Short mmCIF file of C-alpha atoms in Angstrom, two decimals:
data_model
loop_
_atom_site.label_atom_id
_atom_site.label_comp_id
_atom_site.label_asym_id
_atom_site.label_seq_id
_atom_site.Cartn_x
_atom_site.Cartn_y
_atom_site.Cartn_z
CA MET A 1 36.46 1.61 -31.51
CA LYS A 2 36.91 5.03 -31.72
CA LYS A 3 40.33 4.79 -33.58
CA ILE A 4 38.25 2.68 -36.35
CA ILE A 5 35.58 5.94 -36.60
CA ILE A 6 38.20 7.85 -36.70
CA GLY A 7 40.34 6.06 -39.52
CA PHE A 8 37.10 5.59 -40.99
CA ALA A 9 36.38 9.44 -41.58
CA LEU A 10 39.71 10.37 -42.62
CA SER A 11 39.40 7.65 -45.35
CA ILE A 12 36.26 8.96 -46.27
CA LEU A 13 37.55 12.61 -46.26
CA LEU A 14 40.36 11.68 -48.38
CA VAL A 15 37.83 10.31 -50.96
CA GLY A 16 36.10 13.36 -51.35
CA ILE A 17 39.43 15.24 -51.54
CA PHE A 18 40.76 12.90 -54.51
CA LEU A 19 37.10 13.20 -56.00
CA TYR A 20 37.15 17.28 -56.00
CA GLN A 21 40.65 17.43 -56.99
CA SER A 22 39.96 15.17 -59.94
CA ALA A 23 36.91 16.74 -61.29
CA SER A 24 38.59 20.86 -60.81
CA LEU A 25 42.10 20.21 -61.84
CA ASN A 26 41.00 17.58 -64.85
CA ASP A 27 38.50 19.91 -66.47
CA GLY A 28 39.40 18.84 -69.92
CA ARG A 29 40.98 22.77 -70.53
CA ILE A 30 44.28 24.28 -70.48
CA HIS A 31 45.59 26.12 -67.61
CA ILE A 32 48.28 28.67 -67.25
CA VAL A 33 49.09 30.27 -63.84
CA PHE A 34 51.27 33.00 -63.32
CA CYS A 35 52.31 32.23 -59.76
CA ASP A 36 52.47 35.19 -57.40
CA VAL A 37 56.35 34.74 -56.33
CA GLY A 38 57.50 38.02 -55.80
CA GLN A 39 59.91 40.01 -58.18
CA GLY A 40 60.51 36.98 -60.63
CA ASP A 41 58.65 34.83 -62.93
CA ALA A 42 57.29 31.18 -62.59
CA ILE A 43 54.31 29.93 -64.83
CA PHE A 44 52.90 26.89 -64.26
CA ILE A 45 50.83 25.03 -67.31
CA ARG A 46 48.62 22.09 -66.69
CA THR A 47 47.14 20.70 -69.94
CA PRO A 48 44.08 19.35 -70.51
CA SER A 49 45.42 15.61 -70.10
CA GLY A 50 47.06 16.46 -66.89
CA LYS A 51 50.41 17.00 -67.98
CA ASP A 52 52.36 19.52 -65.23
CA ILE A 53 54.36 22.06 -67.41
CA LEU A 54 56.79 24.72 -64.87
CA ILE A 55 58.27 27.66 -66.76
CA ASP A 56 60.75 29.20 -64.84
CA SER A 57 60.45 29.01 -60.78
CA GLY A 58 60.71 32.69 -59.38
CA PRO A 59 63.59 33.45 -56.79
CA ASN A 60 62.71 31.41 -53.71
CA ASN A 61 60.60 28.62 -52.96
CA LEU A 62 57.16 30.81 -52.84
CA VAL A 63 56.93 28.36 -56.29
CA LEU A 64 55.95 25.22 -53.88
CA ASP A 65 52.62 27.00 -52.60
CA CYS A 66 51.41 27.75 -56.45
CA LEU A 67 52.13 24.03 -57.35
CA SER A 68 50.29 22.71 -54.40
CA SER A 69 47.63 24.82 -55.45
CA HIS A 70 47.08 23.71 -59.04
CA MET A 71 48.15 19.88 -58.89
CA PRO A 72 46.50 17.28 -57.22
CA PHE A 73 47.97 16.21 -53.79
CA TRP A 74 49.06 12.80 -54.71
CA ASP A 75 50.74 14.33 -58.03
CA LYS A 76 54.15 14.92 -57.61
CA THR A 77 55.30 14.44 -60.79
CA ILE A 78 56.42 17.66 -63.72
CA GLU A 79 56.37 16.20 -66.84
CA LEU A 80 58.58 19.36 -68.46
CA ALA A 81 60.15 22.22 -66.92
CA ILE A 82 61.87 25.02 -68.86
CA LEU A 83 64.66 27.70 -67.91
CA THR A 84 64.12 30.76 -69.81
CA HIS A 85 67.52 31.90 -68.90
CA PRO A 86 70.07 31.10 -65.30
CA HIS A 87 68.98 34.75 -63.72
CA ALA A 88 68.18 34.21 -59.66
CA ASP A 89 64.77 35.40 -60.14
CA HIS A 90 63.98 32.72 -62.85
CA SER A 91 65.82 29.79 -61.49
CA ASN A 92 66.34 29.52 -57.87
CA GLY A 93 62.96 28.31 -57.09
CA PHE A 94 64.07 25.16 -58.72
CA LEU A 95 65.95 24.26 -55.90
CA SER A 96 62.94 23.67 -53.65
CA VAL A 97 61.15 22.02 -56.50
CA LEU A 98 63.30 19.21 -57.00
CA LYS A 99 63.34 18.16 -53.53
CA ASN A 100 59.71 18.12 -53.66
CA TYR A 101 58.80 17.08 -57.42
CA LYS A 102 60.32 14.63 -59.91
CA ILE A 103 61.08 16.08 -63.12
CA LEU A 104 60.91 14.23 -66.29
CA SER A 105 62.64 16.65 -68.84
CA PHE A 106 64.31 20.03 -67.97
CA ALA A 107 64.93 22.20 -71.04
CA THR A 108 66.80 25.70 -71.50
CA LEU A 109 69.41 27.77 -73.45
CA ASP A 110 73.14 26.66 -73.22
CA LEU A 111 73.88 29.71 -71.10
CA LYS A 112 75.67 29.61 -67.89
CA ASN A 113 75.81 31.72 -64.76
CA ASN A 114 78.82 32.30 -62.57
CA THR A 115 76.63 32.18 -59.15
CA SER A 116 76.48 29.80 -56.16
CA GLY A 117 72.47 29.10 -56.75
CA PHE A 118 72.93 28.35 -60.73
CA ARG A 119 75.79 25.86 -59.64
CA ALA A 120 73.68 24.31 -57.22
CA LEU A 121 71.26 24.20 -59.56
CA LEU A 122 73.28 22.09 -62.00
CA GLU A 123 74.48 19.94 -59.36
CA SER A 124 70.82 19.01 -57.89
CA LEU A 125 70.19 18.34 -61.95
CA LYS A 126 73.02 15.82 -62.16
CA GLU A 127 72.71 14.21 -58.71
CA GLN A 128 68.89 13.07 -60.00
CA HIS A 129 70.24 12.04 -63.50
CA ILE A 130 68.05 14.78 -65.03
CA LYS A 131 69.51 15.27 -68.67
CA ILE A 132 69.41 18.84 -69.77
CA VAL A 133 68.06 19.51 -73.22
CA PHE A 134 68.93 22.62 -74.71
CA VAL A 135 66.59 24.35 -77.08
CA TYR A 136 66.19 27.23 -79.98
CA LEU A 137 64.07 28.97 -82.25
CA GLY A 138 61.81 26.39 -84.24
CA ASP A 139 61.97 23.76 -81.50
CA ARG A 140 58.76 22.64 -80.15
CA PHE A 141 56.76 20.14 -77.33
CA ILE A 142 53.83 18.25 -78.87
CA PHE A 143 51.31 16.73 -76.09
CA LYS A 144 48.66 14.16 -77.30
CA ASP A 145 45.89 16.52 -76.25
CA GLY A 146 46.76 19.05 -78.54
CA VAL A 147 48.91 21.49 -76.41
CA THR A 148 51.85 22.72 -78.22
CA ILE A 149 54.86 24.82 -76.56
CA ASN A 150 56.60 26.54 -79.78
CA ILE A 151 60.28 27.98 -79.13
CA VAL A 152 60.17 31.16 -80.94
CA GLY A 153 63.31 32.52 -79.78
CA PRO A 154 66.17 32.96 -79.40
CA SER A 155 68.14 31.36 -82.69
CA ARG A 156 71.35 30.30 -82.24
CA GLU A 157 72.99 32.89 -84.12
CA PHE A 158 70.86 35.16 -81.69
CA LEU A 159 72.55 33.44 -78.60
CA ALA A 160 75.94 33.19 -80.15
CA LYS A 161 75.83 37.22 -80.68
CA THR A 162 74.80 38.12 -77.72
CA SER A 163 76.54 35.82 -75.35
CA PRO A 164 79.78 34.91 -77.35
CA GLN A 165 81.27 33.23 -74.10
CA GLY A 166 78.22 31.40 -73.29
CA LEU A 167 77.77 33.53 -70.28
CA ILE A 168 74.95 35.66 -68.67
CA GLY A 169 75.39 37.76 -65.78
CA GLU A 170 72.88 38.74 -63.08
CA LYS A 171 73.03 42.67 -64.31
CA ASN A 172 72.64 42.40 -68.06
CA GLU A 173 70.03 41.23 -69.98
CA PHE A 174 70.72 38.80 -73.02
CA ALA A 175 69.15 35.59 -75.01
CA ASN A 176 66.31 34.06 -73.10
CA ILE A 177 63.98 31.72 -74.29
CA GLU A 178 60.74 32.65 -75.69
CA SER A 179 57.52 30.00 -75.99
CA LEU A 180 53.87 30.42 -77.90
CA VAL A 181 51.68 27.92 -75.91
CA LYS A 182 48.87 26.67 -78.34
CA PHE A 183 45.98 24.78 -77.67
CA LYS A 184 43.15 24.86 -80.65
CA SER A 185 42.91 28.79 -81.20
CA PHE A 186 43.75 29.92 -78.05
CA SER A 187 47.26 31.12 -77.35
CA ALA A 188 49.97 32.45 -74.71
CA LEU A 189 53.42 34.27 -75.52
CA LEU A 190 55.53 33.71 -72.78
CA THR A 191 58.36 35.95 -72.78
CA ALA A 192 60.22 36.06 -69.69
CA ASP A 193 63.05 38.69 -69.88
CA SER A 194 62.78 39.60 -73.27
CA GLN A 195 64.46 42.75 -74.90
CA GLN A 196 62.92 44.65 -78.09
CA GLN A 197 65.82 43.31 -80.30
CA GLU A 198 64.79 39.51 -79.43
CA LEU A 199 61.14 40.03 -79.68
CA LYS A 200 61.83 41.76 -83.39
CA GLU A 201 63.76 38.56 -84.15
CA ALA A 202 61.01 36.45 -83.06
CA LEU A 203 58.39 38.50 -85.19
CA ARG A 204 60.99 38.62 -88.41
CA LEU A 205 61.61 34.73 -88.15
CA VAL A 206 58.22 33.17 -86.93
CA SER A 207 54.85 34.07 -88.16
CA LEU A 208 53.18 34.84 -84.77
CA ALA A 209 50.82 36.94 -87.02
CA GLN A 210 48.81 33.80 -88.34
CA GLY A 211 46.78 34.25 -85.47
CA LYS A 212 46.50 37.14 -82.99
CA ILE A 213 47.74 35.87 -79.57
CA SER A 214 45.04 35.77 -76.46
CA ILE A 215 47.57 36.16 -73.74
CA LEU A 216 51.07 38.04 -73.95
CA GLN A 217 53.37 37.97 -70.71
CA VAL A 218 54.99 41.06 -70.70
CA PRO A 219 58.47 41.03 -71.39
CA HIS A 220 60.71 41.50 -68.59
CA HIS A 221 58.47 42.56 -65.90
CA GLY A 222 57.53 45.50 -67.60
CA SER A 223 60.78 47.21 -68.13
CA ARG A 224 60.85 49.95 -70.81
CA THR A 225 63.43 47.81 -72.89
CA GLY A 226 60.48 45.17 -73.59
CA LEU A 227 57.66 46.30 -75.42
CA ASP A 228 57.35 48.88 -78.34
CA GLU A 229 54.70 49.79 -80.47
CA GLU A 230 55.12 47.36 -83.44
CA PHE A 231 54.98 44.17 -81.58
CA ILE A 232 51.81 45.09 -80.02
CA GLU A 233 50.29 46.17 -83.37
CA ARG A 234 51.44 42.70 -84.65
CA THR A 235 50.40 40.46 -82.13
CA SER A 236 47.39 42.73 -80.69
CA PRO A 237 46.88 40.64 -77.42
CA ARG A 238 43.63 40.44 -75.95
CA LEU A 239 45.04 40.48 -72.06
CA ALA A 240 48.43 41.37 -71.03
CA VAL A 241 50.06 39.78 -67.61
CA ILE A 242 53.09 41.42 -65.84
CA SER A 243 54.95 39.27 -63.30
CA VAL A 244 56.38 41.71 -60.94
CA GLY A 245 56.72 42.14 -57.05
CA LYS A 246 55.45 44.76 -54.88
CA HIS A 247 57.40 47.66 -54.10
CA ASN A 248 60.59 46.35 -56.33
CA ARG A 249 63.84 48.28 -56.16
CA TYR A 250 63.53 48.07 -59.92
CA ALA A 251 59.98 50.47 -60.21
CA HIS A 252 58.85 48.18 -62.61
CA PRO A 253 56.59 48.10 -64.56
CA GLN A 254 57.50 51.37 -66.26
CA PRO A 255 55.11 53.88 -66.76
CA GLU A 256 55.97 54.16 -70.85
CA THR A 257 55.14 50.18 -71.06
CA ILE A 258 51.85 50.54 -69.21
CA GLU A 259 50.98 53.49 -71.51
CA ILE A 260 51.67 51.26 -74.82
CA LEU A 261 49.08 48.80 -73.41
CA ARG A 262 46.82 51.33 -72.43
CA ARG A 263 46.72 53.10 -75.78
CA LYS A 264 45.78 49.72 -77.54
CA ASP A 265 43.03 49.02 -75.14
CA ILE A 266 44.69 45.63 -73.86
CA LYS A 267 43.56 44.63 -70.45
CA ILE A 268 46.23 44.41 -67.79
CA LEU A 269 46.68 42.17 -65.19
CA ARG A 270 50.03 42.15 -62.68
CA THR A 271 50.94 39.75 -60.17
CA ASP A 272 52.03 42.63 -57.45
CA GLU A 273 48.08 43.78 -57.72
CA GLN A 274 45.91 40.54 -57.98
CA GLY A 275 48.51 37.88 -57.18
CA GLU A 276 48.27 34.44 -59.03
CA ILE A 277 46.79 34.96 -62.01
CA GLU A 278 45.07 31.75 -63.57
CA ILE A 279 43.71 31.71 -67.15
CA ALA A 280 41.89 28.55 -67.85
CA SER A 281 40.78 27.93 -71.67
CA ASP A 282 38.79 25.03 -73.80
CA GLY A 283 40.68 26.22 -76.70
CA PHE A 284 38.37 28.68 -77.86
CA SER A 285 37.10 30.65 -75.33
CA TRP A 286 39.15 31.50 -71.95
CA VAL A 287 38.56 33.23 -68.81
CA VAL A 288 40.28 34.42 -65.78
CA LYS A 289 40.07 32.82 -62.62
#
């Protein structure tokens, strides 16, 4: 009898958790979460209809904490994963993700890194028969609930110019994927480790000014080589988010970058200060959770 009572209580508890997560995680809004993974990038997106997207994965398995907090416990499928470029602080976490979740589609640049971590990632993708899709400026992912992810950089020409052998090292920054996430009038520009040269190409070739962006991910963890005045004036973000680790050895974010944002009176949030940062939007208004 005691076992029956315990079993019944556990069943009630599971049903309660199921109903709570169903209501809280499927609220008809888009959720963009800048995961706290230390010095690196990992951005989780849940669309209004419950599609799960992971852009970069950080340097380690901390990304799993972020996913488990924002996906229902029964949901182990990530519909789309995007690796912006093969640097360890953006790619290594995918090794843990692949052990715990099923990835349906994996997109990245045709760019390689001669590191053991990146080779292991390629091997894991191959073992799980996950096809790699290469994307460039002008490509897009469209979801039935109205969410679109527009690839606004780099172009094939920029990639060929900056990485003529199709290789990237750990010490130099070259091309990486920049994406504009849109849901109705809400937009978020995700820049990964972009440099000023690549951001200017995105502004030149794609009219980001068709509507001022809501959220800007500050490029390259707030380094001095990412933002400039022109880019901020053209995009006019209402909120700038910096993915950065505490006491990192690069001294990111740089004071020059913070000053550019402050002069334009743009609110700044940082993962080294606030921890995980979540933005939720119904397509018109948005809130920071």
